[in-house]
Amino acid sequence: MKNLTILIAIPVLMLLAACQKESFYQGDHFFVKNAGAEMPVFVKGNIASGTFILFLHGGPGGNASLPSFMPVSQELEKDFAFAYWDQRGSGLSGGNPDPATFTVEQFVEDLDLVVDVIRQRFNNPRIVIYGISWGGALGSAYLSTADYQQKIDGFICMNSGHNLEDGLPKSVVFVKNYAQQQIDLGVDVAYWTEARDWCAKEPDMTVVDNYFKYDSYLSNTNAYRRNPDQEVQGPEVGARGTMNSYLSLAIFFNGRYLAKRFNILELNLSKDMERIKIHSLVIWGRHDGVNTIEMGYDAYSSIGGPDFTEKELVILENSAHEGYMEEQELFINTFKRFVKGL
């Protein structure tokens, strides 16, 4: 009898979970398959607007699935449709792509397929590419390739890693300075002395082992959030909500596999970005320690070249790398103004 009770209880729990999931499945969902990868795209928001924001997540190895549940995303979805694409080897992507396909050129090809599917599936809507961090770099690479930019109506480039050749050494200096501040405050002096001295050696940041050593220090700074103790609104699903949505534990593991096999440490797209001649908005956190403010100025000056005028730079004065969470109201207002003005 006890076993029978358990057997009955399991379907009931599954049914309840299925009922709870309904609110998480609003919108459209499809996969783009290419070169061994099966990449999900979730389309949510105001599809009737005819304006689609194609979100390019960071990393490499982040995901677009979790950000789709952020309050800031849901606010913007009232005005625009958002297409959340998990890139190859990232997020909820599947298949079995060969690590040899982890190249900028392959990611650009994947992105172009996503763009074409959106255009065909939704009757040629306006498309705005919105890339954060690595996503900004991918957007820059895409718009600099062939005539792809003719398919796109606008570009929002936020805290991008478009030029790691110049940018990573600047971030190393950020870590060194942060370490010295902690030492002066008497905080974990042994650890931060080790970090400061390592950074002071000006390590070659094109070496993968050096990158992961630096990244271990960076993760303990305020490079991502100017005030790490600031309460911000994150994804609404939380840990429990993951069980009641399309999310899965894959978002925690796929990216780690990709990051170890996708070397972009010598990436420098600054010169290529002069080819971009579409309306562009560059948004940067003043206190970003990942891609420092100098790289924000570089992104702005690079897009379209020095004489191109259809671009704008907005600096979030109280933010680091995650200004979309740290200064949500300003970010949302800036985002809406730009897109509606296209």
mmCIF file of N, CA and C in Angstrom, residues 74-204:
data_model
loop_
_atom_site.group_PDB
_atom_site.id
_atom_site.type_symbol
_atom_site.label_atom_id
_atom_site.label_comp_id
_atom_site.label_asym_id
_atom_site.label_seq_id
_atom_site.Cartn_x
_atom_site.Cartn_y
_atom_site.Cartn_z
ATOM 1 N N GLN A 74 11.735 41.733 -18.654
ATOM 2 C CA GLN A 74 10.280 41.701 -18.726
ATOM 3 C C GLN A 74 9.693 43.097 -18.920
ATOM 4 N N GLU A 75 10.367 44.089 -18.370
ATOM 5 C CA GLU A 75 9.906 45.463 -18.571
ATOM 6 C C GLU A 75 10.069 45.874 -20.032
ATOM 7 N N LEU A 76 11.200 45.555 -20.621
ATOM 8 C CA LEU A 76 11.444 45.908 -22.020
ATOM 9 C C LEU A 76 10.573 45.087 -22.968
ATOM 10 N N GLU A 77 10.200 43.890 -22.560
ATOM 11 C CA GLU A 77 9.355 43.042 -23.397
ATOM 12 C C GLU A 77 7.954 43.624 -23.568
ATOM 13 N N LYS A 78 7.568 44.582 -22.734
ATOM 14 C CA LYS A 78 6.268 45.225 -22.914
ATOM 15 C C LYS A 78 6.227 46.026 -24.211
ATOM 16 N N ASP A 79 7.393 46.503 -24.636
ATOM 17 C CA ASP A 79 7.470 47.334 -25.832
ATOM 18 C C ASP A 79 8.000 46.595 -27.052
ATOM 19 N N PHE A 80 8.848 45.594 -26.829
ATOM 20 C CA PHE A 80 9.517 44.922 -27.939
ATOM 21 C C PHE A 80 9.476 43.405 -27.755
ATOM 22 N N ALA A 81 9.639 42.689 -28.852
ATOM 23 C CA ALA A 81 9.869 41.248 -28.763
ATOM 24 C C ALA A 81 11.347 41.013 -28.491
ATOM 25 N N PHE A 82 11.654 40.042 -27.650
ATOM 26 C CA PHE A 82 13.035 39.676 -27.356
ATOM 27 C C PHE A 82 13.274 38.245 -27.824
ATOM 28 N N ALA A 83 14.366 38.052 -28.537
ATOM 29 C CA ALA A 83 14.786 36.714 -28.946
ATOM 30 C C ALA A 83 16.019 36.343 -28.137
ATOM 31 N N TYR A 84 15.870 35.344 -27.273
ATOM 32 C CA TYR A 84 16.954 34.901 -26.395
ATOM 33 C C TYR A 84 17.568 33.639 -26.986
ATOM 34 N N TRP A 85 18.792 33.774 -27.464
ATOM 35 C CA TRP A 85 19.482 32.671 -28.152
ATOM 36 C C TRP A 85 20.643 32.170 -27.289
ATOM 37 N N ASP A 86 20.647 30.878 -26.996
ATOM 38 C CA ASP A 86 21.781 30.258 -26.319
ATOM 39 C C ASP A 86 22.769 29.783 -27.383
ATOM 40 N N GLN A 87 23.966 30.350 -27.373
ATOM 41 C CA GLN A 87 24.963 30.062 -28.392
ATOM 42 C C GLN A 87 25.497 28.625 -28.259
ATOM 43 N N ARG A 88 26.214 28.186 -29.262
ATOM 44 C CA ARG A 88 26.745 26.816 -29.254
ATOM 45 C C ARG A 88 27.614 26.583 -28.018
ATOM 46 N N GLY A 89 27.455 25.418 -27.432
ATOM 47 C CA GLY A 89 28.220 25.075 -26.243
ATOM 48 C C GLY A 89 27.866 25.896 -25.023
ATOM 49 N N SER A 90 26.729 26.577 -25.060
ATOM 50 C CA SER A 90 26.370 27.505 -23.986
ATOM 51 C C SER A 90 24.923 27.293 -23.549
ATOM 52 N N GLY A 91 24.642 27.640 -22.301
ATOM 53 C CA GLY A 91 23.264 27.619 -21.822
ATOM 54 C C GLY A 91 22.603 26.276 -22.007
ATOM 55 N N LEU A 92 21.474 26.286 -22.702
ATOM 56 C CA LEU A 92 20.703 25.072 -22.913
ATOM 57 C C LEU A 92 20.944 24.459 -24.288
ATOM 58 N N SER A 93 21.983 24.911 -24.979
ATOM 59 C CA SER A 93 22.287 24.339 -26.286
ATOM 60 C C SER A 93 22.653 22.872 -26.157
ATOM 61 N N GLY A 94 22.301 22.126 -27.188
ATOM 62 C CA GLY A 94 22.592 20.705 -27.206
ATOM 63 C C GLY A 94 23.425 20.325 -28.411
ATOM 64 N N GLY A 95 23.255 19.065 -28.827
ATOM 65 C CA GLY A 95 24.077 18.540 -29.902
ATOM 66 C C GLY A 95 25.426 18.115 -29.369
ATOM 67 N N ASN A 96 26.330 17.904 -30.290
ATOM 68 C CA ASN A 96 27.682 17.498 -29.898
ATOM 69 C C ASN A 96 28.692 18.206 -30.797
ATOM 70 N N PRO A 97 28.775 19.537 -30.695
ATOM 71 C CA PRO A 97 29.666 20.271 -31.593
ATOM 72 C C PRO A 97 31.132 19.975 -31.302
ATOM 73 N N ASP A 98 31.896 19.814 -32.342
ATOM 74 C CA ASP A 98 33.328 19.589 -32.207
ATOM 75 C C ASP A 98 33.980 20.859 -31.667
ATOM 76 N N PRO A 99 34.905 20.735 -30.711
ATOM 77 C CA PRO A 99 35.594 21.943 -30.210
ATOM 78 C C PRO A 99 36.249 22.755 -31.320
ATOM 79 N N ALA A 100 36.537 22.134 -32.454
ATOM 80 C CA ALA A 100 37.125 22.863 -33.580
ATOM 81 C C ALA A 100 36.168 23.917 -34.125
ATOM 82 N N THR A 101 34.870 23.782 -33.791
ATOM 83 C CA THR A 101 33.886 24.773 -34.252
ATOM 84 C C THR A 101 33.783 25.969 -33.305
ATOM 85 N N PHE A 102 34.548 25.963 -32.234
ATOM 86 C CA PHE A 102 34.493 27.081 -31.291
ATOM 87 C C PHE A 102 35.419 28.192 -31.775
ATOM 88 N N THR A 103 34.967 28.872 -32.816
ATOM 89 C CA THR A 103 35.712 29.986 -33.403
ATOM 90 C C THR A 103 34.777 31.174 -33.561
ATOM 91 N N VAL A 104 35.338 32.354 -33.625
ATOM 92 C CA VAL A 104 34.521 33.557 -33.827
ATOM 93 C C VAL A 104 33.752 33.433 -35.137
ATOM 94 N N GLU A 105 34.409 32.937 -36.177
ATOM 95 C CA GLU A 105 33.766 32.814 -37.482
ATOM 96 C C GLU A 105 32.552 31.887 -37.424
ATOM 97 N N GLN A 106 32.653 30.800 -36.658
ATOM 98 C CA GLN A 106 31.530 29.875 -36.551
ATOM 99 C C GLN A 106 30.380 30.503 -35.775
ATOM 100 N N PHE A 107 30.694 31.230 -34.715
ATOM 101 C CA PHE A 107 29.648 31.900 -33.951
ATOM 102 C C PHE A 107 28.940 32.939 -34.813
ATOM 103 N N VAL A 108 29.689 33.627 -35.667
ATOM 104 C CA VAL A 108 29.096 34.607 -36.581
ATOM 105 C C VAL A 108 28.157 33.903 -37.558
ATOM 106 N N GLU A 109 28.584 32.754 -38.075
ATOM 107 C CA GLU A 109 27.723 31.997 -38.992
ATOM 108 C C GLU A 109 26.447 31.554 -38.288
ATOM 109 N N ASP A 110 26.579 31.070 -37.057
ATOM 110 C CA ASP A 110 25.403 30.677 -36.271
ATOM 111 C C ASP A 110 24.447 31.851 -36.109
ATOM 112 N N LEU A 111 25.006 32.995 -35.760
ATOM 113 C CA LEU A 111 24.179 34.183 -35.537
ATOM 114 C C LEU A 111 23.433 34.563 -36.809
ATOM 115 N N ASP A 112 24.082 34.465 -37.941
ATOM 116 C CA ASP A 112 23.415 34.825 -39.188
ATOM 117 C C ASP A 112 22.241 33.895 -39.463
ATOM 118 N N LEU A 113 22.369 32.619 -39.114
ATOM 119 C CA LEU A 113 21.251 31.701 -39.271
ATOM 120 C C LEU A 113 20.088 32.079 -38.356
ATOM 121 N N VAL A 114 20.405 32.470 -37.119
ATOM 122 C CA VAL A 114 19.360 32.907 -36.191
ATOM 123 C C VAL A 114 18.634 34.122 -36.755
ATOM 124 N N VAL A 115 19.393 35.076 -37.285
ATOM 125 C CA VAL A 115 18.793 36.274 -37.884
ATOM 126 C C VAL A 115 17.858 35.879 -39.029
ATOM 127 N N ASP A 116 18.311 34.983 -39.898
ATOM 128 C CA ASP A 116 17.490 34.581 -41.043
ATOM 129 C C ASP A 116 16.216 33.866 -40.612
ATOM 130 N N VAL A 117 16.313 33.026 -39.582
ATOM 131 C CA VAL A 117 15.124 32.332 -39.100
ATOM 132 C C VAL A 117 14.119 33.331 -38.540
ATOM 133 N N ILE A 118 14.578 34.295 -37.776
ATOM 134 C CA ILE A 118 13.681 35.316 -37.225
ATOM 135 C C ILE A 118 12.998 36.087 -38.352
ATOM 136 N N ARG A 119 13.753 36.450 -39.365
ATOM 137 C CA ARG A 119 13.185 37.206 -40.478
ATOM 138 C C ARG A 119 12.119 36.398 -41.210
ATOM 139 N N GLN A 120 12.378 35.114 -41.409
ATOM 140 C CA GLN A 120 11.428 34.275 -42.124
ATOM 141 C C GLN A 120 10.215 33.933 -41.270
ATOM 142 N N ARG A 121 10.469 33.681 -40.001
ATOM 143 C CA ARG A 121 9.404 33.206 -39.119
ATOM 144 C C ARG A 121 8.438 34.318 -38.721
ATOM 145 N N PHE A 122 8.940 35.549 -38.689
ATOM 146 C CA PHE A 122 8.121 36.657 -38.191
ATOM 147 C C PHE A 122 7.935 37.777 -39.230
ATOM 148 N N ASN A 123 8.020 37.411 -40.514
ATOM 149 C CA ASN A 123 7.683 38.326 -41.598
ATOM 150 C C ASN A 123 8.551 39.580 -41.610
ATOM 151 N N ASN A 124 9.861 39.369 -41.619
ATOM 152 C CA ASN A 124 10.842 40.453 -41.766
ATOM 153 C C ASN A 124 10.645 41.614 -40.778
ATOM 154 N N PRO A 125 10.726 41.331 -39.506
ATOM 155 C CA PRO A 125 10.597 42.424 -38.520
ATOM 156 C C PRO A 125 11.867 43.268 -38.474
ATOM 157 N N ARG A 126 11.777 44.401 -37.816
ATOM 158 C CA ARG A 126 13.001 45.144 -37.514
ATOM 159 C C ARG A 126 13.785 44.342 -36.478
ATOM 160 N N ILE A 127 15.097 44.275 -36.658
ATOM 161 C CA ILE A 127 15.935 43.526 -35.725
ATOM 162 C C ILE A 127 17.012 44.438 -35.169
ATOM 163 N N VAL A 128 17.108 44.470 -33.849
ATOM 164 C CA VAL A 128 18.160 45.207 -33.158
ATOM 165 C C VAL A 128 19.009 44.192 -32.403
ATOM 166 N N ILE A 129 20.301 44.185 -32.649
ATOM 167 C CA ILE A 129 21.210 43.316 -31.914
ATOM 168 C C ILE A 129 21.610 44.000 -30.612
ATOM 169 N N TYR A 130 21.463 43.287 -29.513
ATOM 170 C CA TYR A 130 21.825 43.795 -28.184
ATOM 171 C C TYR A 130 22.797 42.802 -27.562
ATOM 172 N N GLY A 131 24.071 43.183 -27.494
ATOM 173 C CA GLY A 131 25.098 42.293 -26.978
ATOM 174 C C GLY A 131 25.765 42.820 -25.733
ATOM 175 N N ILE A 132 25.916 41.951 -24.743
ATOM 176 C CA ILE A 132 26.577 42.296 -23.486
ATOM 177 C C ILE A 132 27.914 41.561 -23.406
ATOM 178 N N SER A 133 28.990 42.273 -23.069
ATOM 179 C CA SER A 133 30.300 41.678 -22.840
ATOM 180 C C SER A 133 30.753 40.890 -24.079
ATOM 181 N N TRP A 134 30.977 39.565 -23.965
ATOM 182 C CA TRP A 134 31.316 38.787 -25.144
ATOM 183 C C TRP A 134 30.244 38.946 -26.226
ATOM 184 N N GLY A 135 28.986 39.079 -25.818
ATOM 185 C CA GLY A 135 27.911 39.263 -26.791
ATOM 186 C C GLY A 135 28.096 40.530 -27.605
ATOM 187 N N GLY A 136 28.633 41.594 -26.979
ATOM 188 C CA GLY A 136 28.935 42.810 -27.725
ATOM 189 C C GLY A 136 30.032 42.589 -28.740
ATOM 190 N N ALA A 137 31.001 41.758 -28.375
ATOM 191 C CA ALA A 137 32.081 41.413 -29.306
ATOM 192 C C ALA A 137 31.529 40.596 -30.472
ATOM 193 N N LEU A 138 30.672 39.622 -30.179
ATOM 194 C CA LEU A 138 30.081 38.804 -31.232
ATOM 195 C C LEU A 138 29.239 39.667 -32.169
ATOM 196 N N GLY A 139 28.450 40.580 -31.599
ATOM 197 C CA GLY A 139 27.664 41.485 -32.429
ATOM 198 C C GLY A 139 28.548 42.334 -33.324
ATOM 199 N N SER A 140 29.666 42.796 -32.771
ATOM 200 C CA SER A 140 30.606 43.607 -33.547
ATOM 201 C C SER A 140 31.218 42.789 -34.682
ATOM 202 N N ALA A 141 31.583 41.535 -34.393
ATOM 203 C CA ALA A 141 32.157 40.671 -35.422
ATOM 204 C C ALA A 141 31.134 40.401 -36.523
ATOM 205 N N TYR A 142 29.899 40.156 -36.118
ATOM 206 C CA TYR A 142 28.840 39.874 -37.099
ATOM 207 C C TYR A 142 28.597 41.071 -38.011
ATOM 208 N N LEU A 143 28.454 42.238 -37.427
ATOM 209 C CA LEU A 143 28.139 43.430 -38.204
ATOM 210 C C LEU A 143 29.310 43.893 -39.061
ATOM 211 N N SER A 144 30.502 43.400 -38.745
ATOM 212 C CA SER A 144 31.705 43.736 -39.522
ATOM 213 C C SER A 144 31.957 42.755 -40.653
ATOM 214 N N THR A 145 31.132 41.701 -40.736
ATOM 215 C CA THR A 145 31.351 40.621 -41.696
ATOM 216 C C THR A 145 30.435 40.775 -42.908
ATOM 217 N N ALA A 146 31.032 40.645 -44.081
ATOM 218 C CA ALA A 146 30.282 40.654 -45.349
ATOM 219 C C ALA A 146 29.273 41.801 -45.351
ATOM 220 N N ASP A 147 28.033 41.508 -45.781
ATOM 221 C CA ASP A 147 26.992 42.537 -45.803
ATOM 222 C C ASP A 147 25.912 42.244 -44.765
ATOM 223 N N TYR A 148 26.271 41.518 -43.697
ATOM 224 C CA TYR A 148 25.293 41.097 -42.704
ATOM 225 C C TYR A 148 24.558 42.276 -42.063
ATOM 226 N N GLN A 149 25.235 43.408 -41.914
ATOM 227 C CA GLN A 149 24.603 44.538 -41.226
ATOM 228 C C GLN A 149 23.375 45.054 -41.969
ATOM 229 N N GLN A 150 23.236 44.703 -43.251
ATOM 230 C CA GLN A 150 22.065 45.136 -44.004
ATOM 231 C C GLN A 150 20.783 44.489 -43.494
ATOM 232 N N LYS A 151 20.924 43.401 -42.721
ATOM 233 C CA LYS A 151 19.762 42.718 -42.164
ATOM 234 C C LYS A 151 19.331 43.307 -40.814
ATOM 235 N N ILE A 152 20.139 44.224 -40.274
ATOM 236 C CA ILE A 152 19.972 44.688 -38.901
ATOM 237 C C ILE A 152 19.664 46.188 -38.883
ATOM 238 N N ASP A 153 18.772 46.586 -37.972
ATOM 239 C CA ASP A 153 18.333 47.987 -37.916
ATOM 240 C C ASP A 153 19.042 48.800 -36.843
ATOM 241 N N GLY A 154 19.647 48.160 -35.873
ATOM 242 C CA GLY A 154 20.334 48.889 -34.819
ATOM 243 C C GLY A 154 21.214 47.962 -34.006
ATOM 244 N N PHE A 155 22.173 48.548 -33.296
ATOM 245 C CA PHE A 155 23.142 47.775 -32.512
ATOM 246 C C PHE A 155 23.303 48.422 -31.147
ATOM 247 N N ILE A 156 23.070 47.637 -30.091
ATOM 248 C CA ILE A 156 23.327 48.079 -28.718
ATOM 249 C C ILE A 156 24.493 47.256 -28.206
ATOM 250 N N CYS A 157 25.598 47.929 -27.957
ATOM 251 C CA CYS A 157 26.848 47.294 -27.549
ATOM 252 C C CYS A 157 27.131 47.696 -26.106
ATOM 253 N N MET A 158 27.072 46.728 -25.194
ATOM 254 C CA MET A 158 27.191 47.050 -23.766
ATOM 255 C C MET A 158 28.398 46.349 -23.147
ATOM 256 N N ASN A 159 29.330 47.150 -22.610
ATOM 257 C CA ASN A 159 30.485 46.622 -21.878
ATOM 258 C C ASN A 159 31.152 45.481 -22.635
ATOM 259 N N SER A 160 31.415 45.678 -23.910
ATOM 260 C CA SER A 160 31.827 44.574 -24.771
ATOM 261 C C SER A 160 33.301 44.216 -24.630
ATOM 262 N N GLY A 161 33.594 42.950 -24.936
ATOM 263 C CA GLY A 161 34.973 42.462 -24.962
ATOM 264 C C GLY A 161 35.481 42.397 -26.385
ATOM 265 N N HIS A 162 35.284 43.466 -27.125
ATOM 266 C CA HIS A 162 35.608 43.474 -28.556
ATOM 267 C C HIS A 162 37.111 43.544 -28.829
ATOM 268 N N ASN A 163 37.881 43.982 -27.843
ATOM 269 C CA ASN A 163 39.325 44.120 -28.033
ATOM 270 C C ASN A 163 40.031 43.646 -26.767
ATOM 271 N N LEU A 164 40.189 42.332 -26.647
ATOM 272 C CA LEU A 164 40.826 41.773 -25.458
ATOM 273 C C LEU A 164 42.333 41.948 -25.494
ATOM 274 N N GLU A 165 42.879 42.098 -26.673
ATOM 275 C CA GLU A 165 44.313 42.319 -26.798
ATOM 276 C C GLU A 165 44.743 43.543 -25.992
ATOM 277 N N ASP A 166 43.960 44.617 -26.090
ATOM 278 C CA ASP A 166 44.242 45.830 -25.319
ATOM 279 C C ASP A 166 43.516 45.849 -23.979
ATOM 280 N N GLY A 167 42.331 45.220 -23.953
ATOM 281 C CA GLY A 167 41.480 45.330 -22.774
ATOM 282 C C GLY A 167 41.903 44.501 -21.588
ATOM 283 N N LEU A 168 42.381 43.280 -21.816
ATOM 284 C CA LEU A 168 42.752 42.421 -20.687
ATOM 285 C C LEU A 168 43.875 43.006 -19.840
ATOM 286 N N PRO A 169 44.945 43.549 -20.431
ATOM 287 C CA PRO A 169 45.969 44.177 -19.590
ATOM 288 C C PRO A 169 45.416 45.319 -18.730
ATOM 289 N N LYS A 170 44.436 46.035 -19.246
ATOM 290 C CA LYS A 170 43.821 47.111 -18.450
ATOM 291 C C LYS A 170 43.034 46.546 -17.273
ATOM 292 N N SER A 171 42.388 45.413 -17.505
ATOM 293 C CA SER A 171 41.655 44.759 -16.417
ATOM 294 C C SER A 171 42.615 44.212 -15.368
ATOM 295 N N VAL A 172 43.781 43.740 -15.802
ATOM 296 C CA VAL A 172 44.806 43.273 -14.857
ATOM 297 C C VAL A 172 45.240 44.429 -13.949
ATOM 298 N N VAL A 173 45.392 45.612 -14.522
ATOM 299 C CA VAL A 173 45.734 46.794 -13.717
ATOM 300 C C VAL A 173 44.626 47.088 -12.726
ATOM 301 N N PHE A 174 43.375 46.926 -13.156
ATOM 302 C CA PHE A 174 42.241 47.110 -12.245
ATOM 303 C C PHE A 174 42.365 46.175 -11.045
ATOM 304 N N VAL A 175 42.672 44.909 -11.303
ATOM 305 C CA VAL A 175 42.817 43.931 -10.217
ATOM 306 C C VAL A 175 43.963 44.321 -9.299
ATOM 307 N N LYS A 176 45.083 44.760 -9.882
ATOM 308 C CA LYS A 176 46.239 45.163 -9.074
ATOM 309 C C LYS A 176 45.871 46.324 -8.157
ATOM 310 N N ASN A 177 45.173 47.319 -8.696
ATOM 311 C CA ASN A 177 44.792 48.482 -7.890
ATOM 312 C C ASN A 177 43.803 48.097 -6.798
ATOM 313 N N TYR A 178 42.858 47.220 -7.142
ATOM 314 C CA TYR A 178 41.902 46.760 -6.139
ATOM 315 C C TYR A 178 42.628 46.012 -5.024
ATOM 316 N N ALA A 179 43.596 45.186 -5.403
ATOM 317 C CA ALA A 179 44.364 44.425 -4.409
ATOM 318 C C ALA A 179 45.076 45.367 -3.445
ATOM 319 N N GLN A 180 45.667 46.436 -3.988
ATOM 320 C CA GLN A 180 46.369 47.391 -3.129
ATOM 321 C C GLN A 180 45.403 48.071 -2.157
ATOM 322 N N GLN A 181 44.200 48.373 -2.635
ATOM 323 C CA GLN A 181 43.195 48.980 -1.756
ATOM 324 C C GLN A 181 42.853 48.055 -0.595
ATOM 325 N N GLN A 182 42.706 46.770 -0.890
ATOM 326 C CA GLN A 182 42.389 45.806 0.166
ATOM 327 C C GLN A 182 43.544 45.668 1.159
ATOM 328 N N ILE A 183 44.750 45.692 0.635
ATOM 329 C CA ILE A 183 45.926 45.620 1.509
ATOM 330 C C ILE A 183 45.958 46.827 2.443
ATOM 331 N N ASP A 184 45.693 48.008 1.899
ATOM 332 C CA ASP A 184 45.690 49.237 2.703
ATOM 333 C C ASP A 184 44.617 49.204 3.785
ATOM 334 N N LEU A 185 43.520 48.480 3.488
ATOM 335 C CA LEU A 185 42.433 48.360 4.456
ATOM 336 C C LEU A 185 42.657 47.215 5.440
ATOM 337 N N GLY A 186 43.713 46.451 5.211
ATOM 338 C CA GLY A 186 44.001 45.315 6.086
ATOM 339 C C GLY A 186 43.100 44.128 5.864
ATOM 340 N N VAL A 187 42.547 44.016 4.656
ATOM 341 C CA VAL A 187 41.611 42.935 4.337
ATOM 342 C C VAL A 187 42.351 41.794 3.635
ATOM 343 N N ASP A 188 42.358 40.616 4.241
ATOM 344 C CA ASP A 188 42.949 39.415 3.635
ATOM 345 C C ASP A 188 44.280 39.749 2.960
ATOM 346 N N VAL A 189 45.184 40.297 3.753
ATOM 347 C CA VAL A 189 46.418 40.884 3.226
ATOM 348 C C VAL A 189 47.264 39.872 2.452
ATOM 349 N N ALA A 190 47.383 38.655 2.949
ATOM 350 C CA ALA A 190 48.217 37.665 2.273
ATOM 351 C C ALA A 190 47.697 37.372 0.862
ATOM 352 N N TYR A 191 46.392 37.175 0.765
ATOM 353 C CA TYR A 191 45.795 36.861 -0.536
ATOM 354 C C TYR A 191 45.975 38.007 -1.515
ATOM 355 N N TRP A 192 45.661 39.212 -1.071
ATOM 356 C CA TRP A 192 45.706 40.349 -1.997
ATOM 357 C C TRP A 192 47.143 40.772 -2.306
ATOM 358 N N THR A 193 48.069 40.493 -1.413
ATOM 359 C CA THR A 193 49.481 40.745 -1.733
ATOM 360 C C THR A 193 49.932 39.814 -2.856
ATOM 361 N N GLU A 194 49.508 38.570 -2.774
ATOM 362 C CA GLU A 194 49.813 37.610 -3.840
ATOM 363 C C GLU A 194 49.220 38.078 -5.171
ATOM 364 N N ALA A 195 47.971 38.536 -5.128
ATOM 365 C CA ALA A 195 47.308 39.003 -6.348
ATOM 366 C C ALA A 195 48.001 40.234 -6.916
ATOM 367 N N ARG A 196 48.301 41.192 -6.046
ATOM 368 C CA ARG A 196 48.969 42.424 -6.489
ATOM 369 C C ARG A 196 50.305 42.118 -7.141
ATOM 370 N N ASP A 197 51.100 41.283 -6.499
ATOM 371 C CA ASP A 197 52.439 40.993 -7.006
ATOM 372 C C ASP A 197 52.376 40.225 -8.324
ATOM 373 N N TRP A 198 51.383 39.332 -8.448
ATOM 374 C CA TRP A 198 51.239 38.589 -9.710
ATOM 375 C C TRP A 198 50.869 39.545 -10.844
ATOM 376 N N CYS A 199 49.922 40.428 -10.583
ATOM 377 C CA CYS A 199 49.491 41.386 -11.607
ATOM 378 C C CYS A 199 50.614 42.365 -11.963
ATOM 379 N N ALA A 200 51.429 42.709 -10.975
ATOM 380 C CA ALA A 200 52.517 43.664 -11.211
ATOM 381 C C ALA A 200 53.557 43.130 -12.184
ATOM 382 N N LYS A 201 53.600 41.819 -12.369
ATOM 383 C CA LYS A 201 54.549 41.212 -13.302
ATOM 384 C C LYS A 201 54.118 41.393 -14.757
ATOM 385 N N GLU A 202 52.932 41.996 -14.952
ATOM 386 C CA GLU A 202 52.383 42.202 -16.298
ATOM 387 C C GLU A 202 52.385 40.901 -17.102
ATOM 388 N N PRO A 203 51.642 39.920 -16.622
ATOM 389 C CA PRO A 203 51.620 38.605 -17.280
ATOM 390 C C PRO A 203 51.102 38.701 -18.710
ATOM 391 N N ASP A 204 51.577 37.806 -19.532
ATOM 392 C CA ASP A 204 51.124 37.729 -20.921
ATOM 393 C C ASP A 204 49.692 37.184 -20.928
#
